[in-house]
Every structure is written in structure tokens, then in C-alpha cells.
Coordinates of N, CA and C in Angstrom, one line a residue:
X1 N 36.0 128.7 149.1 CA 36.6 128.8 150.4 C 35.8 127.8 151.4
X2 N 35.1 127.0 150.8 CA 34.9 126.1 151.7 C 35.4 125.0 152.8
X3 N 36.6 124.7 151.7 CA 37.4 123.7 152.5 C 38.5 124.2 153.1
X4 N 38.3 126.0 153.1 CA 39.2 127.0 154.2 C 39.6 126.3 155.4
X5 N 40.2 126.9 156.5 CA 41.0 126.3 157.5 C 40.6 128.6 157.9
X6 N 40.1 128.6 159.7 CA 39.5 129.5 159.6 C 40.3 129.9 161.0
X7 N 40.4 131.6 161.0 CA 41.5 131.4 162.4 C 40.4 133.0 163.0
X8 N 40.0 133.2 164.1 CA 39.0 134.3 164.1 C 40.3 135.3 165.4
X9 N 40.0 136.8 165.0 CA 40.7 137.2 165.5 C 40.1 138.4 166.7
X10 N 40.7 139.5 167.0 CA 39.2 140.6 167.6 C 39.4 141.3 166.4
X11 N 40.4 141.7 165.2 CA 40.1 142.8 164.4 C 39.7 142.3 163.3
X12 N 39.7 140.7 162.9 CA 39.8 139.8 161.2 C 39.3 138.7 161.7
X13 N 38.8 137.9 160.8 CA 39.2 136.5 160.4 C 39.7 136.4 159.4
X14 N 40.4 135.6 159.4 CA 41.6 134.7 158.5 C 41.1 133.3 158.0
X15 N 40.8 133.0 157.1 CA 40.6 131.8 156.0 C 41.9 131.9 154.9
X16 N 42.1 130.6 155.1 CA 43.4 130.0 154.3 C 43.0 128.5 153.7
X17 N 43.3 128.4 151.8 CA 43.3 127.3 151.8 C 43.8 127.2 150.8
X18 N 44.4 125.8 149.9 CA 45.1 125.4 149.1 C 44.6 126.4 147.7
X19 N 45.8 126.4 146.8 CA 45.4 127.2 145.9 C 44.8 126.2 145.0
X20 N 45.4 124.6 145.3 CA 44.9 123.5 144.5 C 42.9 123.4 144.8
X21 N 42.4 124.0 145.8 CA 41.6 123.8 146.1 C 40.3 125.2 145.6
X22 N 40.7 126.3 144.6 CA 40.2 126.9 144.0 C 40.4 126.7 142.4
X23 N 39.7 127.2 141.6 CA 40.3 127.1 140.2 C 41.2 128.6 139.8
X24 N 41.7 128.6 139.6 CA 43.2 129.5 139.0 C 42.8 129.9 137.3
X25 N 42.6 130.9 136.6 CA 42.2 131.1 135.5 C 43.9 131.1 134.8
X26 N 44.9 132.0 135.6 CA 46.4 131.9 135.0 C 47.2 131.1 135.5
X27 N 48.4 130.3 134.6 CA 49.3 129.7 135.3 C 49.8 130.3 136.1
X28 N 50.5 131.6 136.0 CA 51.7 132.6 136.5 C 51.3 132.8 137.9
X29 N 50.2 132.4 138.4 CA 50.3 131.8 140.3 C 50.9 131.3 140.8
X30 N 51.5 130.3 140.0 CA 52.6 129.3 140.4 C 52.8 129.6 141.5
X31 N 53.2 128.9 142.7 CA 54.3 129.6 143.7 C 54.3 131.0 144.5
X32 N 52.7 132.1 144.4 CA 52.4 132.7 145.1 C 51.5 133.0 146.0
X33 N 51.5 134.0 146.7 CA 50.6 134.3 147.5 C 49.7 135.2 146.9
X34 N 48.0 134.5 147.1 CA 47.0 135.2 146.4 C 46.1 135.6 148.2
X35 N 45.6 136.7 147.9 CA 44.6 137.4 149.3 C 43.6 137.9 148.9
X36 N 42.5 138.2 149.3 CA 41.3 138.9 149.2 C 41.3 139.5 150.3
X37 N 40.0 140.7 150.6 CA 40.1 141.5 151.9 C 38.6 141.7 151.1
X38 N 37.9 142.0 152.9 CA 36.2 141.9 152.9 C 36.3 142.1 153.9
X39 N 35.3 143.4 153.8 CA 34.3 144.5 154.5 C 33.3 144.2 154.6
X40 N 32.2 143.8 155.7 CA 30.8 143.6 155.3 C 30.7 145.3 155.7
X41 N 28.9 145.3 155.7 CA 28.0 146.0 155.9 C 28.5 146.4 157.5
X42 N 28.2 145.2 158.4 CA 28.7 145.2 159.6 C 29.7 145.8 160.1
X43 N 30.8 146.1 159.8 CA 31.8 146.8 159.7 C 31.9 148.2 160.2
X44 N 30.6 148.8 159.4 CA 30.0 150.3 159.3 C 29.7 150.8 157.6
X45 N 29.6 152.4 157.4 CA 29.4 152.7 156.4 C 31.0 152.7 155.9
X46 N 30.6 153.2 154.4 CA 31.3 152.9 152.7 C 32.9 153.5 153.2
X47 N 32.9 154.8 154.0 CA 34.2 155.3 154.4 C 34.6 154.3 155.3
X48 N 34.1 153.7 156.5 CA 34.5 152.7 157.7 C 35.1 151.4 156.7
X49 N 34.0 150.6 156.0 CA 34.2 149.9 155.1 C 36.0 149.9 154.3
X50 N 36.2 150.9 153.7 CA 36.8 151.1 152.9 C 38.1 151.5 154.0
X51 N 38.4 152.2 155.4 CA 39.4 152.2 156.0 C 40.0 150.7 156.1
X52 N 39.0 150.3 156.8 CA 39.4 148.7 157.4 C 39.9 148.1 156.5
X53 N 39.4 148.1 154.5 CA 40.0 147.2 153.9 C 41.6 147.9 153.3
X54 N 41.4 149.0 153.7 CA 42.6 149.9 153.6 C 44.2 149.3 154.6
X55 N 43.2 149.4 155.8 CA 44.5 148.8 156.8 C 44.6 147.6 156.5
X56 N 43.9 146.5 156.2 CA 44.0 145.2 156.0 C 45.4 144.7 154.9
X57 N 45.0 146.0 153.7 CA 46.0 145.4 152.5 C 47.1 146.4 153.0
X58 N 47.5 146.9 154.1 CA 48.9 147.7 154.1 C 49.0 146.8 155.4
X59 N 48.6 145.7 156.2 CA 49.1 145.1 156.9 C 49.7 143.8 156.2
X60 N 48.3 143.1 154.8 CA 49.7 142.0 154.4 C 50.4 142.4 153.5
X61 N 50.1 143.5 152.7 CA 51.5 144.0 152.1 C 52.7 143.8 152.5
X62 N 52.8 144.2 154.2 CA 54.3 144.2 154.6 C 54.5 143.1 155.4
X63 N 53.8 141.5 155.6 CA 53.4 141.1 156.8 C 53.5 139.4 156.2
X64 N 52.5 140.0 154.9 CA 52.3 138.2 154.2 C 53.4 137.2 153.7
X65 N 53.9 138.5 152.6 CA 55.1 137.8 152.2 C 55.8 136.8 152.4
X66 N 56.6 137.8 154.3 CA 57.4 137.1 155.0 C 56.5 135.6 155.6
X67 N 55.8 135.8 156.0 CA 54.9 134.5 156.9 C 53.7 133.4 156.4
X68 N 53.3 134.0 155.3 CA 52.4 133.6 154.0 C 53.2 132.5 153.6
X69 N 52.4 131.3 153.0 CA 53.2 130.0 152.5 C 52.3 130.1 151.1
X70 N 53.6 130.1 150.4 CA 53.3 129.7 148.5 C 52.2 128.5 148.6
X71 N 51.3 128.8 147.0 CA 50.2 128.5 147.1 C 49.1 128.3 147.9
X72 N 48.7 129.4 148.7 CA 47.9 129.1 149.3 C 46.9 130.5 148.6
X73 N 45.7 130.2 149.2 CA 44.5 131.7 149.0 C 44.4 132.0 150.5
X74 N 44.5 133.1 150.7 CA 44.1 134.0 151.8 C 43.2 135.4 151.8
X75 N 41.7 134.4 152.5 CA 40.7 135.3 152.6 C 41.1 136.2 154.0
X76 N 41.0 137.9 153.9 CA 40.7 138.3 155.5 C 39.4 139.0 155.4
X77 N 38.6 138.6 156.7 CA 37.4 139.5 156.7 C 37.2 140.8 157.6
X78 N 37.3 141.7 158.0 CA 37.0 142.5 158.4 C 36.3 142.7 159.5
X79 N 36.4 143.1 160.6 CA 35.3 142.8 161.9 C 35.3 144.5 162.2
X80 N 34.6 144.9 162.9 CA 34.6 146.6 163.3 C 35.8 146.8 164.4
X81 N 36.2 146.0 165.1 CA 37.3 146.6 165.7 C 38.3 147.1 165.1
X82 N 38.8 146.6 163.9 CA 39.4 146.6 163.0 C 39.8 148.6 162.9
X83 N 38.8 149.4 163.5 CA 39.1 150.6 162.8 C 39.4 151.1 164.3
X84 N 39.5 150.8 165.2 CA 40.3 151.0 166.4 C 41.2 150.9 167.1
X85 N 41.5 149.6 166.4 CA 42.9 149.1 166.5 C 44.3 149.6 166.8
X86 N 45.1 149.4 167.2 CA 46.7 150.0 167.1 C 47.0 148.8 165.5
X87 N 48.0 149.3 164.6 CA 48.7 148.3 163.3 C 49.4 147.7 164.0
X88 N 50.3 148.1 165.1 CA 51.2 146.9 165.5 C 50.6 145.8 166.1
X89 N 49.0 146.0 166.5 CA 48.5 145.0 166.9 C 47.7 144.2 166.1
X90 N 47.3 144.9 165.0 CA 47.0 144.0 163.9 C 47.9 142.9 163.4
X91 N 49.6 143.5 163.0 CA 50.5 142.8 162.4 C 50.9 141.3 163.1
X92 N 50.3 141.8 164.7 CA 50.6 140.6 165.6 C 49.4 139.8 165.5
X93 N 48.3 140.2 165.0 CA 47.0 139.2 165.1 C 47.3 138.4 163.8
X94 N 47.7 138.9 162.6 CA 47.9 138.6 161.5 C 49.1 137.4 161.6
X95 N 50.2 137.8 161.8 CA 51.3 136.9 162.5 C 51.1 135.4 163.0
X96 N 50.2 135.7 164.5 CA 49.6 134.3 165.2 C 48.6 133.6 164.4
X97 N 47.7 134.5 163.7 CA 46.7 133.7 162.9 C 46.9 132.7 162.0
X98 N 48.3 133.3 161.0 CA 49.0 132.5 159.8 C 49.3 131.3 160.9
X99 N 50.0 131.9 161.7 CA 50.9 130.8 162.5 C 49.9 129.4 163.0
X100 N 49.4 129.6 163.6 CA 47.8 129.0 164.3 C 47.5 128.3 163.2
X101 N 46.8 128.8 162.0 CA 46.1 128.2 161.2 C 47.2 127.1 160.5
X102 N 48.8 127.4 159.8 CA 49.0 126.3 159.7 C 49.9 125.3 160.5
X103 N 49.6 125.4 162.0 CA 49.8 123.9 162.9 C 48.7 123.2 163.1
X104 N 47.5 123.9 162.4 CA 46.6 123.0 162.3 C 46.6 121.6 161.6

């Protein structure tokens, strides 16, 4: 994720970058969208941790699909606001961030 493209939010950051630009162990990526989700330490403890990456994957579950662009990797990291949050305001941070990152 070096050559990421990086969008910082109050609840995530968002790193996006070509899938050409990781190595792929399967073909059958072809044409999708791959994501990770990361909790630091910082975040809080193992239950805090483990919320945030909870809400994270039930926000691009229903979020990426639609706005997400084939082949790409999408790292989100986790920030502590993240567990205070309203979801409809995540889905909107997630939203502008895709958007943002690619008119870069």
C-alpha cells in the first residue's frame, strides 16, 4: 500500500490503490473489489477494536459495491471516533472519501 492514494476522515482513513499494484495469489479477482479493515491499539481495547472493525465491514458491505471501482484494493483504518459515530454518517464519510480519492 505504498503507492496508496490516502483520503483521512474523523471516523477512517481510506487508502485505495490499483490491484495491478499488489500481487494477487488468485486469478478469480479479476474485476473485483478487495478491502481490508484495521483497528490499531489506538482505537481502544479488543471489544472497542473489534466494534469499529465490525461497523466498518457492515458499512462497505452495503456502501462499496455501489461506489467502489473494479480492481482496486481498499484499505480502511479505523480512528476512535469511529465507535461514536451515527452509520449514516459513516456511509457519508465513506461515500466522499471514494469520491475524493478518485478525482484525484
Amino acid at each position: 500500500m505504498n503507492k496508496a492514494d490516502k483520503w483521512v476522515t474523523k471516523s477512517f482513513v481510506l487508502m485505495a490503490a490499483p490491484s495491478s499494484c499488489v500481487p494477487v495469489l488468485f486469478d478469480n479477482y479479476q474485476n473485483h473489489i478487495i478491502y481490508g479493515v484495521v483497528a490499531s491499539k489506538k482505537v481502544g481495547n479488543a471489544v472497542c477494536r473489534n466494534k469499529a472493525k465490525r461497523r466498518l465491514r457492515d458499512i462497505i458491505q452495503n456502501h462499496l459495491p455501489g461506489f467502489g471501482i473494479p480492481n482496486t484494493i481498499y484499505l480502511l483504518i479505523a480512528r476512535k471516533e469511529i465507535l461514536t459515530y451515527d452509520f449514516g454518517q459513516i456511509s457519508k464519510d465513506l461515500k466522499w472519501a471514494i469520491k475524493r480519492l478518485h478525482q484525484q
